CSV table of N, CA and C in Angstrom, one decimal:
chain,number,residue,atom,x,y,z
A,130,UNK,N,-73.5,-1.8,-136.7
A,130,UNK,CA,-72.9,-0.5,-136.2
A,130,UNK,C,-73.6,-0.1,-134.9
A,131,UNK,N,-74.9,-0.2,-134.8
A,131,UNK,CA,-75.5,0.9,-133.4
A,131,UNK,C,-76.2,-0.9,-133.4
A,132,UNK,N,-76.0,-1.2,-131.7
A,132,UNK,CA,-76.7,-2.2,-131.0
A,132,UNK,C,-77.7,-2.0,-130.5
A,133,UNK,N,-79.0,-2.8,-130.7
A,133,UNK,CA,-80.2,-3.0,-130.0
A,133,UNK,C,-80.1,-3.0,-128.6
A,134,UNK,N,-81.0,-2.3,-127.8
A,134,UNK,CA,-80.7,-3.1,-126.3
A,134,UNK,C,-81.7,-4.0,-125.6
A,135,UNK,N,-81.4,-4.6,-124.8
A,135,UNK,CA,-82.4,-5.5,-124.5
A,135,UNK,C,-83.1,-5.7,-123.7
A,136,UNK,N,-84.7,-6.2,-124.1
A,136,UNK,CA,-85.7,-6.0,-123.7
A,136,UNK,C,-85.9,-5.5,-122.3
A,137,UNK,N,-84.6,-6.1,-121.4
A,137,UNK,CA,-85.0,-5.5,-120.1
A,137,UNK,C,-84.3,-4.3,-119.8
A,138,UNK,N,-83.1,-4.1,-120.8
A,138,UNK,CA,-82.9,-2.4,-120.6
A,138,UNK,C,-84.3,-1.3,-120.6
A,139,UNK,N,-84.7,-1.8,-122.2
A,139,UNK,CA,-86.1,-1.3,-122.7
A,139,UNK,C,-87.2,-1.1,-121.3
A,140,UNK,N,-87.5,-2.2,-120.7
A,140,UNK,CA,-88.2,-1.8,-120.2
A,140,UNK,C,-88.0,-1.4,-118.5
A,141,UNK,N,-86.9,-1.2,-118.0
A,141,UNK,CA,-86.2,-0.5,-117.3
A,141,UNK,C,-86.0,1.1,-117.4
A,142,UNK,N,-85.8,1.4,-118.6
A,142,UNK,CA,-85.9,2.9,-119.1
A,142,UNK,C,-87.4,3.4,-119.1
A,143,UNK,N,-88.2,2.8,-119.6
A,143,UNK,CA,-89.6,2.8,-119.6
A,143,UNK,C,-90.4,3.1,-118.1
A,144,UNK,N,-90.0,2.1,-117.3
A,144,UNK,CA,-90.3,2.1,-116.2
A,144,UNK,C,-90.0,3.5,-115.5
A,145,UNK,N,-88.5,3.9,-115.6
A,145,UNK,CA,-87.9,4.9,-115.0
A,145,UNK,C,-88.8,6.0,-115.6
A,146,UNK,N,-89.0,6.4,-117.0
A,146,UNK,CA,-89.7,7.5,-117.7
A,146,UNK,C,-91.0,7.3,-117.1
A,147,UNK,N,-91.8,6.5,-116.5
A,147,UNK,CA,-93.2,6.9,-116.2
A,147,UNK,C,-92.7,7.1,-114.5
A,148,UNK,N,-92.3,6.6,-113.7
A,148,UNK,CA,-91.9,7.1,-112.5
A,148,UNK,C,-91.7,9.2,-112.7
A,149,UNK,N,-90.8,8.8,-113.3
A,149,UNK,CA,-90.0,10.2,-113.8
A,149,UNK,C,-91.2,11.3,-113.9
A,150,UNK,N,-92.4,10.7,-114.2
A,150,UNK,CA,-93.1,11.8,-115.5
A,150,UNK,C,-94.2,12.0,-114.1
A,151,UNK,N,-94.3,10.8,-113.6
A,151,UNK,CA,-95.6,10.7,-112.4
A,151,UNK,C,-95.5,11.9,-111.0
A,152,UNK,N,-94.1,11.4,-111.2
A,152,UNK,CA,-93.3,12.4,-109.7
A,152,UNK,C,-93.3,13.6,-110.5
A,153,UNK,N,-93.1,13.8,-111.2
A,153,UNK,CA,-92.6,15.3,-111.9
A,153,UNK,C,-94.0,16.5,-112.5
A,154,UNK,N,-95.2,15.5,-112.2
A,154,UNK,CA,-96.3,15.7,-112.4
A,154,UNK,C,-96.7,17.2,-112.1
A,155,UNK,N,-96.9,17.3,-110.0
A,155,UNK,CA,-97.1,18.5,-109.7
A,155,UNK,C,-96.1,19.4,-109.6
A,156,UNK,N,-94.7,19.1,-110.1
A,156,UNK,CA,-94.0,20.6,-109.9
A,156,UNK,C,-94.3,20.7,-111.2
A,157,UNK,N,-94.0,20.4,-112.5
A,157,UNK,CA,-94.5,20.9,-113.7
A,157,UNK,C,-96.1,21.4,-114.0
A,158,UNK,N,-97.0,21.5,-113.0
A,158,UNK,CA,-98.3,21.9,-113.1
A,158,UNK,C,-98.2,23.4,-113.2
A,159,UNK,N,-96.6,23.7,-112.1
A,159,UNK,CA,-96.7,25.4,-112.0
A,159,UNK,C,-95.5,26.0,-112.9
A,160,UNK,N,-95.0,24.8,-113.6
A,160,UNK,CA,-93.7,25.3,-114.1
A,160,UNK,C,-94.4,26.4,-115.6
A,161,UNK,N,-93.4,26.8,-116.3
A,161,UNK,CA,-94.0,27.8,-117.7
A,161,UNK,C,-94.0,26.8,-118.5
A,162,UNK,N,-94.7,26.7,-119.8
A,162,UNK,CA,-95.1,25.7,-120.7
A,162,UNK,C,-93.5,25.8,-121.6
A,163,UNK,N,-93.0,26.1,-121.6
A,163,UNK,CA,-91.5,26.0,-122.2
A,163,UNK,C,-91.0,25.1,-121.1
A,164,UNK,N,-90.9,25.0,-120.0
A,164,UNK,CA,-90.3,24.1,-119.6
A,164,UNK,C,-90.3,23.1,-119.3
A,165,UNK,N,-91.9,22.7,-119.6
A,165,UNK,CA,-93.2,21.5,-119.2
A,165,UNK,C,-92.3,21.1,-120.7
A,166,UNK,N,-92.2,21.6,-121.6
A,166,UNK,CA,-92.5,21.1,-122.9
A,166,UNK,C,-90.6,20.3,-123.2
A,167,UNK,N,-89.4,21.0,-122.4
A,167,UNK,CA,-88.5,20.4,-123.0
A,167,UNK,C,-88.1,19.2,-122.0
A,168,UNK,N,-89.0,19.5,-120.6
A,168,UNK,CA,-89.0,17.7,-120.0
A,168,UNK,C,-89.8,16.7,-120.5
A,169,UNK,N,-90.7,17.1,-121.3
A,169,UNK,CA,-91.4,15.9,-121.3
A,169,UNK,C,-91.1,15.7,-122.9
A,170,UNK,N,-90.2,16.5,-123.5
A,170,UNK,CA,-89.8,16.4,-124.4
A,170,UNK,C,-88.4,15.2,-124.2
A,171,UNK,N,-88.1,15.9,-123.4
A,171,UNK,CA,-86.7,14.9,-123.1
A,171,UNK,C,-87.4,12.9,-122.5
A,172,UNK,N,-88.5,13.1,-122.1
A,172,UNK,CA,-88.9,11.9,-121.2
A,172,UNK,C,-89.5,11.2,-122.8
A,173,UNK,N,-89.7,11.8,-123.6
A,173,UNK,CA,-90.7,11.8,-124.9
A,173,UNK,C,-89.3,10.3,-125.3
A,174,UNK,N,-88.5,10.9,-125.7
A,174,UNK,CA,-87.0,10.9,-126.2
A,174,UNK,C,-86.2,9.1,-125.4
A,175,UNK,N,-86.3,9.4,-124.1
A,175,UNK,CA,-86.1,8.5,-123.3
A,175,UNK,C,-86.8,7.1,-123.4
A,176,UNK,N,-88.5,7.0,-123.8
A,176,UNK,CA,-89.3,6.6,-124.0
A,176,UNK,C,-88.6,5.3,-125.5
A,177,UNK,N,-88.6,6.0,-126.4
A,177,UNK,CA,-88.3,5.6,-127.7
A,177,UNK,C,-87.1,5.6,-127.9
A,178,UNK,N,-86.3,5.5,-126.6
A,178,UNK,CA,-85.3,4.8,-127.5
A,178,UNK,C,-84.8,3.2,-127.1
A,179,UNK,N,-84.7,2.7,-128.0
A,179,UNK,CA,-84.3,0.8,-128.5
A,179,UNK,C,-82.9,0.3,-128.9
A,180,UNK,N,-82.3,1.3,-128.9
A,180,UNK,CA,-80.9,0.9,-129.2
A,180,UNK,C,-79.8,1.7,-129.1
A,181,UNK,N,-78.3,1.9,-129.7
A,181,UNK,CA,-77.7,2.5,-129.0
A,181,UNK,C,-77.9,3.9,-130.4
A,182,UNK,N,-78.4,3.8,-131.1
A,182,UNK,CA,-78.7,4.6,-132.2
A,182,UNK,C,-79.3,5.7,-132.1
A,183,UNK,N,-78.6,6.7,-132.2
A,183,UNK,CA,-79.5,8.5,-131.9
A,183,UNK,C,-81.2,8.5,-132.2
A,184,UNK,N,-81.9,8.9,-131.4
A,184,UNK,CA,-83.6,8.7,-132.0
A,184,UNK,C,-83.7,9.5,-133.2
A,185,UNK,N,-83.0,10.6,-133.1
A,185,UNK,CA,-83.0,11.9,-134.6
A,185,UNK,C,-82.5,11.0,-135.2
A,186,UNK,N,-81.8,10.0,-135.3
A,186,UNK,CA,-81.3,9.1,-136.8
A,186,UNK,C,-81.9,8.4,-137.0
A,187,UNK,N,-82.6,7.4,-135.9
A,187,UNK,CA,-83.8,6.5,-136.3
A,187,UNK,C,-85.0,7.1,-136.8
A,188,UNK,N,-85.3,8.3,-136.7
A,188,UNK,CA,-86.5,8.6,-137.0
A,188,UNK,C,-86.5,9.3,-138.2
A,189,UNK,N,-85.2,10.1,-138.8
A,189,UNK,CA,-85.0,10.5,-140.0
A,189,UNK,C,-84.9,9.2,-141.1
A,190,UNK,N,-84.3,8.1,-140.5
A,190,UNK,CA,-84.2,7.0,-141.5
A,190,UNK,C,-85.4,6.2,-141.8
A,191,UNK,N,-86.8,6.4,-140.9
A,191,UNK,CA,-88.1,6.4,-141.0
A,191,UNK,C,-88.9,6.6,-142.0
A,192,UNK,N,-88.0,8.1,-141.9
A,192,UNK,CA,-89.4,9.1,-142.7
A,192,UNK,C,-88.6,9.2,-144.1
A,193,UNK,N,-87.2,8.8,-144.4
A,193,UNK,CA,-87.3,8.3,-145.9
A,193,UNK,C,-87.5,7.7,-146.8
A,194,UNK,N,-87.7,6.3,-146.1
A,194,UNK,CA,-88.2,5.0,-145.9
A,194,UNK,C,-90.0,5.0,-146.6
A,195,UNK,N,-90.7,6.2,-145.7
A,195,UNK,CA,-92.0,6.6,-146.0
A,195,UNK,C,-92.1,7.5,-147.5
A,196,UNK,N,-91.1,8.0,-147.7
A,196,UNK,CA,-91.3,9.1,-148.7
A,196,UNK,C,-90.9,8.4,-150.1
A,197,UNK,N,-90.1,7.2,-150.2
A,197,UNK,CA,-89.3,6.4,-151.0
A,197,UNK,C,-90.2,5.2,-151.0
């Protein structure tokens, strides 16, 4: 159903998220912490993802996995 992607998508996205986060460094120094928090929440997001599979589905199917 949801496809893996591959390794050099992975690490093309990766690549882009640390550029992303480096550059975005000093305007987020002055930005308010609510806004610090839902970029780097979104770059968090970008980071982890491996396939074409929502991260909130991968990560809920995780933590039942753990509880089970």
């Amino acid at each position: 159903m949801f496809t893996p992607l591959s390794t050099q998508q992975i690490i093309v996205r990766r690549t882009c998220v640390v550029i992303a986060g480096v550059l975005s460094f000093p305007v987020m120094v002055l930005m308010p912490t609510s806004v610090k928090s839902r970029v780097y929440s979104y770059l968090h997001k970008v980071w982890l993802k491996t396939s074409t599979k929502p991260v909130w589905l991968q990560h809920s199917e995780q933590g039942a996995q753990e509880l089970y």
